[in-house]
Amino acid sequence: MPNSSSKIAASADTTESRTRGPPVNNGGLSLWQQNTRSYSNLEANRNALLPSESKYVVIGSGIAGGLLTHKLIQAGVPGEDILLLEAREAASGASSRNAGHVRPDAFRGFETYAEHHGKEQALKILANERVVLEKVNQFVRQHDVPCDFNYTTTLECCMTPEFAGYERRNYDAFRRAGGDLSHVKHYTGEEAAEKTGIAGVVEAYEWPAGSSHPAKLAQWLLDAVIDKGVRLYTYCPVVRVTADKSSVKHHSIPSPLWDVQTPRGTIRAVKVVYCTNAFTGHLLPQLAPHIVPYRGQAHAIVPVPALTGSKMLRSTYSLRYSLNHYYSIIQRQSDGTVILGCSLPNPKLPEEVIRGVRTTDDTQFNKAIKDDALRHFEAFFPDMGIDHAVYGEGLAHAWNGIVGLTSDEVPFLGPVDGKPGQFVCAGFNGHGMARIFTSAPGVAKLILGRPWAETGLPECFRFSQARLDKLTSSLKVATKSKM
Ligand SMILES: Cc1cc2nc3c(=O)[nH]c(=O)nc-3n(C[C@H](O)[C@H](O)[C@H](O)COP(=O)(O)OP(=O)(O)OC[C@H]3O[C@@H](n4cnc5c(N)ncnc54)[C@H](O)[C@@H]3O)c2cc1C
């Protein structure tokens, strides 16, 4: 498939080295960022003086930071009491770089979750994702958020008999454990091919899911809280958070506890919230081994006529060869653009490409990953005349962003043990759109002193030193067994 932009080849990367640290300051732009350059708070308070204190400091202006702040305000916290700090331009992390899917998993992952957390938690993890889709839908409709949200269905396409077997096993195990599958349809043989339109599909499943313009959603959240008095400081990376040792008494804060240090000054705060996803280990080193940054990549394609107008794809897709080798497709109903995502460490790619995605560097896309993704896209739709694409059709843009993978596949939420007043809401495993809309409101409740039970979240999402200790010892065992 031809590139419609010759600049793309010029920006393809060759080296990646960063595996830790804060976001790089020269991140490239996603499609979503490219077409929202007019966003008025993009560089909010970029050059303004920082206040010296604030009751609440939320670090990270992605969907987690924005939604959590929104929920604090809805619960009665005055917006003026909250500072939102962002290392780069507003919402410039994964939230504005993703593949646009708001896609709960229906049963896939059950075995893995059960292995890590037991069957009961595995059921709760998957049930929570279903709730998230409804929460996003309600939120977008209630507030009339112009983020192109499309509530539809998703087609999970098993592209190999092995993966079809894996899916059936998970489906059966989930059902046997009491999981609800009433919303899931299963297609085999001819019916799978007909329903999905995908060449080579072995079996398929269908259930409700959605897609959105993620940057518009993130930006709407920021606007909503700024309207209520929250101050967002962009280009203000937090370098460390330390205990406030000063004996100075502050007027507006009864007991300042934490010094939030940035190159632009230090802010004393009572409550500090890390909505820093993949970058959390930089500020909370105890999480560094357990929220690991990986670089994901996505592509925007201007479709050929066979995928335009009345022939557009109405459902979203996940096309899987194995657990770690898959592609995702959404077609934007507003303009027809196809967004093609892909798995992070695709085992079919050369070793150096696989190693390269273990990075915090989101400056440039990877050419080998782009070529592989386009090759597969063509294979999924072989009869569409993609070979005859005219200039302007084909790849319009490729970009990447950093996701935070956790060792036990679920996020870290809640108070940080040993650091009273600090909270974390991070580690969304490249799957935040199916988790943040219950996680961030849950952490907002915990910040306001409500008990975990009121969050309605699976208990295994909770941050605790005991969870870290368990993960550390299993990491040690894994390292030993590799020796
Ligand atoms: C290519 C790609 C495709 C994806 N596709 C999907 C998908 O289709 N569906 C899905 O559910 N999920 C997808 N994801 C994952 C999803 O985007 C994330 O799970 C979600 O956006 C996480 O939101 P967040 O607010 O926690 O993190 P982010 O959006 O990353 O926000 C964290 C913010 O914290 C800031 N920050 C970090 N450190 C500091 C610091 N020290 N000081 C100040 N600010 C700091 C960052 O700059 C960033 O803006 C994808 C991700 C990528 C990269």
Coordinates of C-alpha atoms and ligand atoms in Angstrom, one line a residue:
M1 CA 0.0 0.0 0.0
P2 CA 1.5 3.4 -0.9
N3 CA 2.4 6.1 1.6
S4 CA 0.4 9.2 0.9
S5 CA 3.0 11.2 2.8
S6 CA 6.6 11.1 1.7
K7 CA 7.7 12.7 5.0
I8 CA 6.8 9.5 6.8
A9 CA 9.8 7.6 5.5
A10 CA 12.1 10.4 6.5
S11 CA 11.0 10.2 10.2
A12 CA 11.2 6.5 10.6
D13 CA 13.5 5.6 13.5
T14 CA 16.5 3.4 13.7
T15 CA 17.6 3.5 17.4
E16 CA 15.9 3.4 20.7
S17 CA 17.6 3.5 24.0
R18 CA 15.5 5.0 26.7
T19 CA 13.9 2.5 29.0
R20 CA 13.3 4.7 32.1
G21 CA 12.8 8.3 33.0
P22 CA 10.3 11.1 32.3
P23 CA 8.6 11.6 28.9
V24 CA 11.1 12.7 26.2
N25 CA 10.7 16.4 25.4
N26 CA 10.5 15.9 21.6
G27 CA 7.7 13.3 21.2
G28 CA 6.3 13.0 17.7
L29 CA 2.6 13.7 17.0
S30 CA -0.2 11.2 16.6
L31 CA -3.0 11.7 14.1
W32 CA -5.2 12.8 17.0
Q33 CA -2.7 15.4 18.1
Q34 CA -2.1 16.6 14.5
N35 CA -5.8 17.4 14.0
T36 CA -6.3 19.1 17.4
R37 CA -3.5 21.7 17.2
S38 CA -6.1 24.4 17.8
Y39 CA -6.8 23.2 21.3
S40 CA -6.7 26.3 23.4
N41 CA -5.2 24.7 26.5
L42 CA -2.5 22.8 24.7
E43 CA 0.2 24.9 26.3
A44 CA -1.7 26.1 29.4
N45 CA 0.5 28.1 31.8
R46 CA 3.6 27.0 29.9
N47 CA 5.6 30.0 31.0
A48 CA 3.6 31.0 34.1
L49 CA 5.1 31.1 37.6
L50 CA 4.2 28.1 39.7
P51 CA 2.3 28.6 42.9
S52 CA 4.3 27.4 46.0
E53 CA 1.5 25.3 47.5
S54 CA -1.6 23.5 46.6
K55 CA -3.8 21.1 48.6
Y56 CA -3.9 18.6 45.7
V57 CA -1.3 18.0 43.0
V58 CA -2.3 15.7 40.2
I59 CA 0.7 14.6 38.0
G60 CA -0.2 13.7 34.4
S61 CA -2.9 15.2 32.2
G62 CA -4.0 12.1 30.3
I63 CA -7.5 10.6 30.5
A64 CA -6.7 9.2 34.0
G65 CA -5.5 12.6 35.4
G66 CA -8.4 14.5 33.7
L67 CA -11.1 12.2 34.8
L68 CA -9.8 11.8 38.3
T69 CA -9.7 15.6 38.7
H70 CA -13.2 15.8 37.3
K71 CA -14.5 13.3 39.8
L72 CA -12.8 15.2 42.7
I73 CA -14.6 18.3 41.7
Q74 CA -17.9 16.6 41.3
A75 CA -17.4 15.3 44.8
G76 CA -17.1 18.9 46.1
V77 CA -13.3 19.6 46.0
P78 CA -12.9 23.3 44.9
G79 CA -11.1 23.4 41.6
E80 CA -8.9 26.1 43.0
D81 CA -7.4 23.5 45.4
I82 CA -6.1 21.4 42.5
L83 CA -3.0 21.8 40.4
L84 CA -2.5 19.5 37.4
L85 CA 1.1 19.2 36.2
E86 CA 2.0 17.9 32.8
A87 CA 5.5 17.2 31.5
R88 CA 4.8 18.2 27.9
E89 CA 1.8 19.7 26.1
A90 CA -1.6 19.0 27.5
A91 CA -2.6 15.3 27.3
S92 CA 0.4 14.3 25.2
G93 CA 0.8 10.8 26.6
A94 CA -0.8 7.5 25.5
S95 CA -4.3 9.1 25.9
S96 CA -3.7 11.2 22.7
R97 CA -1.7 8.5 20.9
N98 CA -3.8 5.4 21.1
A99 CA -5.6 3.3 18.5
G100 CA -9.0 4.7 19.4
H101 CA -10.6 1.5 20.7
V102 CA -12.8 1.5 23.7
R103 CA -13.0 -2.3 23.8
P104 CA -13.7 -4.4 26.8
D105 CA -12.4 -7.9 26.7
A106 CA -15.4 -10.3 27.1
F107 CA -13.6 -13.5 28.2
R108 CA -10.1 -13.5 26.7
G109 CA -7.5 -13.3 29.4
F110 CA -9.6 -15.2 31.9
E111 CA -7.0 -17.9 32.3
T112 CA -4.2 -15.5 32.7
Y113 CA -6.0 -13.3 35.2
A114 CA -7.1 -16.4 37.2
E115 CA -3.5 -17.6 37.3
H116 CA -2.3 -14.2 38.7
H117 CA -5.3 -13.3 40.9
G118 CA -7.7 -16.3 41.3
K119 CA -10.9 -17.0 39.5
E120 CA -13.1 -14.7 41.5
Q121 CA -10.9 -11.7 40.7
A122 CA -10.6 -12.8 37.1
L123 CA -14.4 -12.6 36.8
K124 CA -14.4 -9.2 38.4
I125 CA -11.7 -7.9 36.1
L126 CA -13.7 -8.8 33.0
A127 CA -17.0 -7.7 34.4
N128 CA -15.4 -4.3 35.2
E129 CA -14.4 -3.8 31.6
R130 CA -18.0 -4.3 30.5
V131 CA -19.0 -1.6 33.0
V132 CA -16.4 0.7 31.7
L133 CA -17.8 0.7 28.2
E134 CA -21.2 1.7 29.6
K135 CA -19.6 4.4 31.8
V136 CA -17.8 5.9 28.8
N137 CA -21.0 5.8 26.8
Q138 CA -23.1 7.4 29.6
F139 CA -20.4 10.1 30.3
V140 CA -20.0 11.1 26.6
R141 CA -23.8 11.3 26.2
Q142 CA -24.5 13.1 29.5
H143 CA -21.9 15.8 28.8
D144 CA -22.3 15.8 25.1
V145 CA -18.5 15.3 24.7
P146 CA -17.5 15.8 21.0
C147 CA -15.1 13.0 20.8
D148 CA -16.6 11.0 17.9
F149 CA -17.6 8.2 20.3
N150 CA -19.1 5.4 18.3
Y151 CA -21.0 2.7 20.3
T152 CA -21.0 -0.4 18.2
T153 CA -19.8 -4.0 18.3
T154 CA -16.3 -5.5 18.0
L155 CA -15.3 -8.6 16.1
E156 CA -12.7 -10.7 17.7
C157 CA -11.1 -12.6 14.7
C158 CA -9.1 -15.8 15.5
M159 CA -6.6 -16.0 12.7
T160 CA -5.1 -19.4 13.5
P161 CA -6.7 -22.7 14.7
E162 CA -4.3 -22.5 17.8
F163 CA -5.6 -19.2 18.8
A164 CA -9.2 -20.3 18.1
G165 CA -8.5 -23.2 20.5
Y166 CA -7.1 -20.8 23.1
E167 CA -10.2 -18.6 22.9
R168 CA -12.6 -21.5 23.2
R169 CA -10.7 -22.6 26.3
N170 CA -11.0 -19.2 27.9
Y171 CA -14.7 -18.9 26.8
D172 CA -15.5 -22.3 28.4
A173 CA -13.5 -21.6 31.6
F174 CA -15.1 -18.2 32.0
R175 CA -18.6 -19.7 31.5
R176 CA -17.9 -22.5 33.9
A177 CA -16.7 -20.0 36.6
G178 CA -20.0 -18.2 36.3
G179 CA -19.0 -15.5 33.8
D180 CA -21.8 -13.9 31.8
L181 CA -21.5 -14.4 28.1
S182 CA -25.1 -13.4 27.1
H183 CA -23.7 -10.4 25.1
V184 CA -21.2 -12.5 23.1
K185 CA -21.9 -14.1 19.8
H186 CA -19.7 -16.9 18.4
Y187 CA -19.2 -17.5 14.7
T188 CA -17.5 -20.5 13.0
G189 CA -16.7 -21.5 9.4
E190 CA -18.5 -19.7 6.6
E191 CA -20.4 -17.6 9.1
A192 CA -17.2 -16.2 10.6
A193 CA -15.9 -15.3 7.2
E194 CA -19.2 -13.7 6.2
K195 CA -19.8 -11.7 9.4
T196 CA -16.2 -10.4 9.5
G197 CA -15.3 -10.0 5.9
I198 CA -11.8 -11.0 6.9
A199 CA -9.8 -13.4 4.7
G200 CA -8.4 -16.4 6.5
V201 CA -10.5 -16.0 9.7
V202 CA -10.9 -19.3 11.5
E203 CA -13.5 -18.3 14.1
A204 CA -14.9 -15.0 15.4
Y205 CA -16.7 -13.6 18.4
E206 CA -18.8 -10.4 18.6
W207 CA -19.7 -8.2 21.5
P208 CA -20.4 -4.5 22.3
A209 CA -17.5 -2.1 22.1
G210 CA -16.8 1.5 21.0
S211 CA -14.2 3.8 19.5
S212 CA -13.4 7.4 20.1
H213 CA -11.1 10.3 19.2
P214 CA -9.1 9.9 22.4
A215 CA -7.4 13.3 22.4
K216 CA -10.7 15.1 22.1
L217 CA -12.0 13.2 25.1
A218 CA -8.8 14.0 27.1
Q219 CA -8.9 17.6 26.1
W220 CA -12.6 17.9 27.0
L221 CA -11.9 16.6 30.5
L222 CA -9.1 19.2 30.9
D223 CA -11.3 22.0 29.7
A224 CA -14.1 20.9 32.1
V225 CA -11.8 21.0 35.2
I226 CA -10.1 24.2 34.1
D227 CA -13.5 25.8 33.9
K228 CA -14.0 24.9 37.5
G229 CA -10.8 26.6 38.6
V230 CA -8.2 23.9 38.3
R231 CA -4.8 25.2 37.1
L232 CA -3.1 23.1 34.5
Y233 CA 0.7 23.7 34.1
T234 CA 2.0 22.2 30.9
Y235 CA 5.8 21.7 30.2
C236 CA 6.2 21.2 33.9
P237 CA 7.8 17.8 34.5
V238 CA 7.9 16.6 38.1
V239 CA 11.4 15.4 38.8
R240 CA 10.8 14.0 42.3
V241 CA 8.4 14.1 45.3
T242 CA 10.0 14.3 48.7
A243 CA 8.8 14.7 52.3
D244 CA 8.5 18.4 53.1
K245 CA 11.0 19.0 55.9
S246 CA 10.5 22.8 56.3
S247 CA 9.2 24.1 59.5
V248 CA 7.5 27.1 57.8
K249 CA 3.8 27.3 58.6
H250 CA 1.6 27.8 55.5
H251 CA -1.6 29.8 55.6
S252 CA -3.8 27.9 53.2
I253 CA -2.6 24.4 53.9
P254 CA -2.8 23.1 57.5
S255 CA -0.1 20.4 57.2
P256 CA 1.9 20.4 54.0
L257 CA 3.5 17.0 53.7
W258 CA 5.1 16.7 50.2
D259 CA 7.4 18.7 48.1
V260 CA 6.6 18.3 44.4
Q261 CA 9.8 19.3 42.7
T262 CA 9.9 20.6 39.1
P263 CA 12.5 22.5 37.1
R264 CA 10.2 25.5 37.5
G265 CA 10.0 25.4 41.3
T266 CA 8.7 23.3 44.2
I267 CA 5.1 23.0 45.2
R268 CA 4.1 21.9 48.7
A269 CA 1.1 19.6 48.7
V270 CA -1.1 17.6 51.1
K271 CA -2.2 15.1 48.5
V272 CA -0.2 14.0 45.5
V273 CA -1.7 11.8 42.8
Y274 CA 0.4 10.0 40.2
C275 CA -1.6 9.7 36.9
T276 CA 1.7 9.1 35.1
N277 CA 1.0 5.7 33.7
A278 CA 4.1 4.3 32.0
F279 CA 6.3 6.9 33.6
T280 CA 5.3 6.2 37.2
G281 CA 8.4 4.2 38.1
H282 CA 10.5 7.4 37.5
L283 CA 8.8 9.1 40.5
L284 CA 7.9 6.0 42.6
P285 CA 10.9 3.7 42.1
Q286 CA 9.2 0.9 44.0
L287 CA 7.0 0.6 40.9
A288 CA 9.8 0.8 38.3
P289 CA 10.1 -3.0 38.0
H290 CA 6.3 -3.5 37.9
I291 CA 5.1 -0.8 35.5
V292 CA 7.3 -1.2 32.5
P293 CA 7.2 1.2 29.6
Y294 CA 6.7 -0.2 26.2
R295 CA 6.2 1.6 22.9
G296 CA 3.0 0.9 21.0
Q297 CA 2.4 2.0 17.4
A298 CA -0.6 2.9 15.4
H299 CA -1.3 3.9 11.8
A300 CA -3.9 6.0 10.0
I301 CA -5.0 4.8 6.6
V302 CA -7.1 6.6 4.0
P303 CA -9.2 3.8 2.7
V304 CA -9.6 2.6 -0.9
P305 CA -13.2 2.8 -2.4
A306 CA -14.0 -0.7 -1.2
L307 CA -14.0 0.7 2.4
T308 CA -15.6 4.0 1.9
G309 CA -19.2 5.4 2.1
S310 CA -21.8 2.8 2.5
K311 CA -19.1 0.1 2.5
M312 CA -17.3 1.3 5.6
L313 CA -16.6 -1.1 8.5
R314 CA -19.3 -0.7 11.1
S315 CA -17.8 -2.9 13.8
T316 CA -14.3 -2.6 15.2
Y317 CA -11.8 -5.5 14.9
S318 CA -9.2 -7.3 16.8
L319 CA -7.4 -9.8 14.6
R320 CA -5.3 -12.3 16.5
Y321 CA -2.7 -14.9 15.5
S322 CA -1.6 -15.5 19.1
L323 CA -1.8 -13.7 22.4
N324 CA 1.1 -11.5 21.6
H325 CA 0.6 -11.2 17.9
Y326 CA -2.4 -9.2 16.9
Y327 CA -3.8 -6.1 15.1
S328 CA -6.7 -3.8 15.8
I329 CA -8.8 -1.9 13.4
I330 CA -11.4 0.8 13.8
Q331 CA -12.9 2.9 11.1
R332 CA -13.8 6.4 12.1
Q333 CA -17.5 6.9 11.2
S334 CA -17.0 10.7 10.9
D335 CA -14.3 10.7 8.2
G336 CA -13.7 7.1 7.1
T337 CA -10.1 7.0 8.3
V338 CA -9.0 3.5 9.3
I339 CA -6.9 3.3 12.5
L340 CA -4.6 0.2 12.5
G341 CA -3.0 -0.7 15.8
C342 CA -0.7 -3.7 16.5
S343 CA 0.7 -5.7 19.4
L344 CA 3.7 -4.3 21.0
P345 CA 6.2 -7.1 21.0
N346 CA 5.1 -8.9 17.9
P347 CA 7.1 -12.2 18.1
K348 CA 7.2 -12.4 14.3
L349 CA 9.4 -9.4 13.9
P350 CA 13.2 -9.4 14.1
E351 CA 14.8 -9.5 17.6
E352 CA 16.1 -6.0 17.5
V353 CA 12.7 -4.6 16.6
I354 CA 11.2 -6.5 19.6
R355 CA 13.9 -5.2 21.9
G356 CA 13.4 -1.7 20.6
V357 CA 9.8 -1.4 21.8
R358 CA 11.1 -1.5 25.4
T359 CA 11.5 2.3 25.5
T360 CA 10.1 5.6 26.7
D361 CA 11.0 7.2 23.4
D362 CA 8.0 8.2 21.4
T363 CA 9.7 10.5 18.9
Q364 CA 9.4 8.4 15.8
F365 CA 7.5 5.3 14.5
N366 CA 9.3 2.1 13.6
K367 CA 9.4 1.2 9.9
A368 CA 9.5 -2.6 10.3
I369 CA 6.4 -2.5 12.5
K370 CA 4.6 -0.2 10.0
D371 CA 5.5 -2.5 7.0
D372 CA 4.3 -5.6 8.9
A373 CA 1.1 -3.9 9.9
L374 CA 0.3 -2.7 6.4
R375 CA 1.2 -6.2 5.0
H376 CA -1.3 -7.7 7.4
F377 CA -4.0 -5.1 6.6
E378 CA -3.7 -6.0 2.9
A379 CA -3.9 -9.7 3.8
F380 CA -7.1 -9.1 5.8
F381 CA -8.8 -7.4 2.8
P382 CA -7.2 -9.0 -0.3
D383 CA -10.1 -8.3 -2.6
M384 CA -10.3 -4.6 -2.0
G385 CA -8.1 -3.4 -4.7
I386 CA -5.6 -2.0 -2.2
D387 CA -2.8 -2.6 -4.9
H388 CA -4.5 0.0 -7.1
A389 CA -4.7 2.7 -4.5
V390 CA -4.4 6.2 -6.0
Y391 CA -2.2 9.0 -4.6
G392 CA -3.8 10.2 -1.4
E393 CA -5.2 6.8 -0.5
G394 CA -3.1 4.5 1.8
L395 CA -1.0 5.3 4.8
A396 CA -1.5 8.8 6.0
H397 CA 0.4 8.7 9.2
A398 CA 2.2 6.4 11.7
W399 CA 2.9 7.3 15.3
N400 CA 3.6 5.7 18.6
G401 CA 3.2 6.2 22.3
I402 CA 4.2 4.6 25.6
V403 CA 2.1 2.2 27.5
G404 CA 2.7 0.9 31.0
L405 CA 2.7 -2.9 31.3
T406 CA 2.3 -4.3 34.7
S407 CA 3.8 -7.6 35.9
D408 CA 0.4 -9.0 36.9
E409 CA -1.7 -7.5 34.1
V410 CA -3.8 -5.1 36.2
P411 CA -3.3 -1.5 37.2
F412 CA -2.0 -0.1 40.5
L413 CA -4.6 2.0 42.2
G414 CA -5.0 3.7 45.5
P415 CA -2.9 5.0 48.4
V416 CA 0.9 4.5 48.3
D417 CA 1.9 2.5 51.4
G418 CA 4.3 4.4 53.6
K419 CA 3.6 7.8 51.9
P420 CA 0.4 9.2 53.5
G421 CA -1.4 11.5 51.1
Q422 CA 0.1 10.0 48.0
F423 CA -2.0 8.0 45.6
V424 CA -1.4 6.2 42.3
C425 CA -3.7 5.6 39.3
A426 CA -1.5 3.9 36.7
G427 CA -0.4 0.8 34.9
F428 CA -3.2 0.4 32.3
N429 CA -1.5 -2.3 30.2
G430 CA -2.2 -0.6 26.8
H431 CA -5.9 -1.1 27.7
G432 CA -6.8 2.1 29.5
M433 CA -9.8 2.9 27.5
A434 CA -11.4 -0.2 28.9
R435 CA -10.3 0.5 32.5
I436 CA -9.8 4.2 33.3
F437 CA -13.5 5.1 33.5
T438 CA -14.0 3.0 36.7
S439 CA -10.4 3.2 38.0
A440 CA -10.0 7.0 38.1
P441 CA -13.4 7.6 39.8
G442 CA -12.5 4.8 42.2
V443 CA -9.2 6.5 43.1
A444 CA -10.9 9.8 43.5
K445 CA -13.2 8.2 46.1
L446 CA -10.2 6.8 48.0
I447 CA -8.5 10.2 48.0
L448 CA -11.6 11.6 49.7
G449 CA -11.4 8.9 52.4
R450 CA -14.0 6.5 51.1
P451 CA -13.3 2.8 51.6
W452 CA -12.2 0.5 48.8
A453 CA -15.5 -1.3 48.8
E454 CA -17.2 1.8 47.5
T455 CA -15.0 1.9 44.4
G456 CA -16.6 -1.3 43.1
L457 CA -13.2 -2.2 41.6
P458 CA -11.6 -5.7 41.6
E459 CA -9.5 -5.9 44.8
C460 CA -6.5 -7.0 42.8
F461 CA -6.2 -3.5 41.3
R462 CA -5.2 -2.1 44.7
F463 CA -1.7 -0.9 45.2
S464 CA 0.0 -2.4 48.3
Q465 CA 3.4 -3.2 49.5
A466 CA 2.3 -6.8 49.9
R467 CA 1.4 -7.0 46.2
L468 CA 4.8 -5.5 45.2
D469 CA 6.6 -8.0 47.5
K470 CA 4.7 -10.9 45.8
L471 CA 5.6 -9.6 42.4
T472 CA 9.2 -9.0 43.3
S473 CA 9.6 -12.6 44.5
S474 CA 8.0 -14.0 41.4
L475 CA 10.3 -11.8 39.3
K476 CA 13.3 -13.3 41.2
V477 CA 12.0 -16.8 40.6
A478 CA 11.5 -16.1 36.8
T479 CA 15.1 -14.6 36.6
K480 CA 16.5 -17.7 38.3
S481 CA 14.7 -20.1 36.2
K482 CA 16.1 -18.4 33.1
M483 CA 19.7 -18.8 34.3
Ligands
LIG1 C1 -0.1 3.3 20.2 C2 -1.1 3.0 21.3 C3 -2.3 2.4 21.0 C4 -3.2 2.2 22.1 N1 -4.4 1.7 21.8 C5 -5.3 1.6 22.8 C6 -6.6 1.2 22.4 O1 -7.0 1.1 21.3 N2 -7.5 1.0 23.5 C7 -7.1 1.1 24.8 O2 -7.9 0.8 25.7 N3 -5.9 1.6 25.1 C8 -5.0 1.8 24.1 N4 -3.8 2.3 24.4 C9 -3.4 2.5 25.8 C10 -4.1 3.8 26.4 O3 -3.9 4.9 25.5 C11 -3.6 4.1 27.8 O4 -3.9 3.0 28.6 C12 -4.3 5.3 28.4 O5 -4.2 6.4 27.5 C13 -3.5 5.6 29.7 O6 -4.0 6.9 30.1 P1 -3.3 7.6 31.3 O7 -4.0 8.9 31.5 O8 -3.1 6.7 32.4 O9 -1.8 7.8 30.7 P2 -1.2 8.9 29.7 O10 -2.2 9.3 28.7 O11 0.1 8.4 29.2 O12 -1.0 10.1 30.6 C14 0.1 10.2 31.5 C15 0.6 11.6 31.5 O13 1.5 11.8 32.5 C16 2.5 12.7 32.0 N5 3.7 12.5 32.8 C17 4.4 11.4 33.0 N6 5.5 11.6 33.9 C18 5.4 12.9 34.3 C19 6.1 13.7 35.1 N7 7.2 13.2 35.8 N8 5.8 15.0 35.3 C20 4.7 15.5 34.7 N9 3.9 14.8 33.8 C21 4.3 13.5 33.6 C22 2.7 12.2 30.6 O14 3.4 13.2 29.8 C23 1.3 11.9 30.2 O15 0.7 13.1 29.5 C24 -2.8 2.5 23.4 C25 -1.6 3.1 23.7 C26 -0.7 3.4 22.6 C27 0.6 4.1 22.9

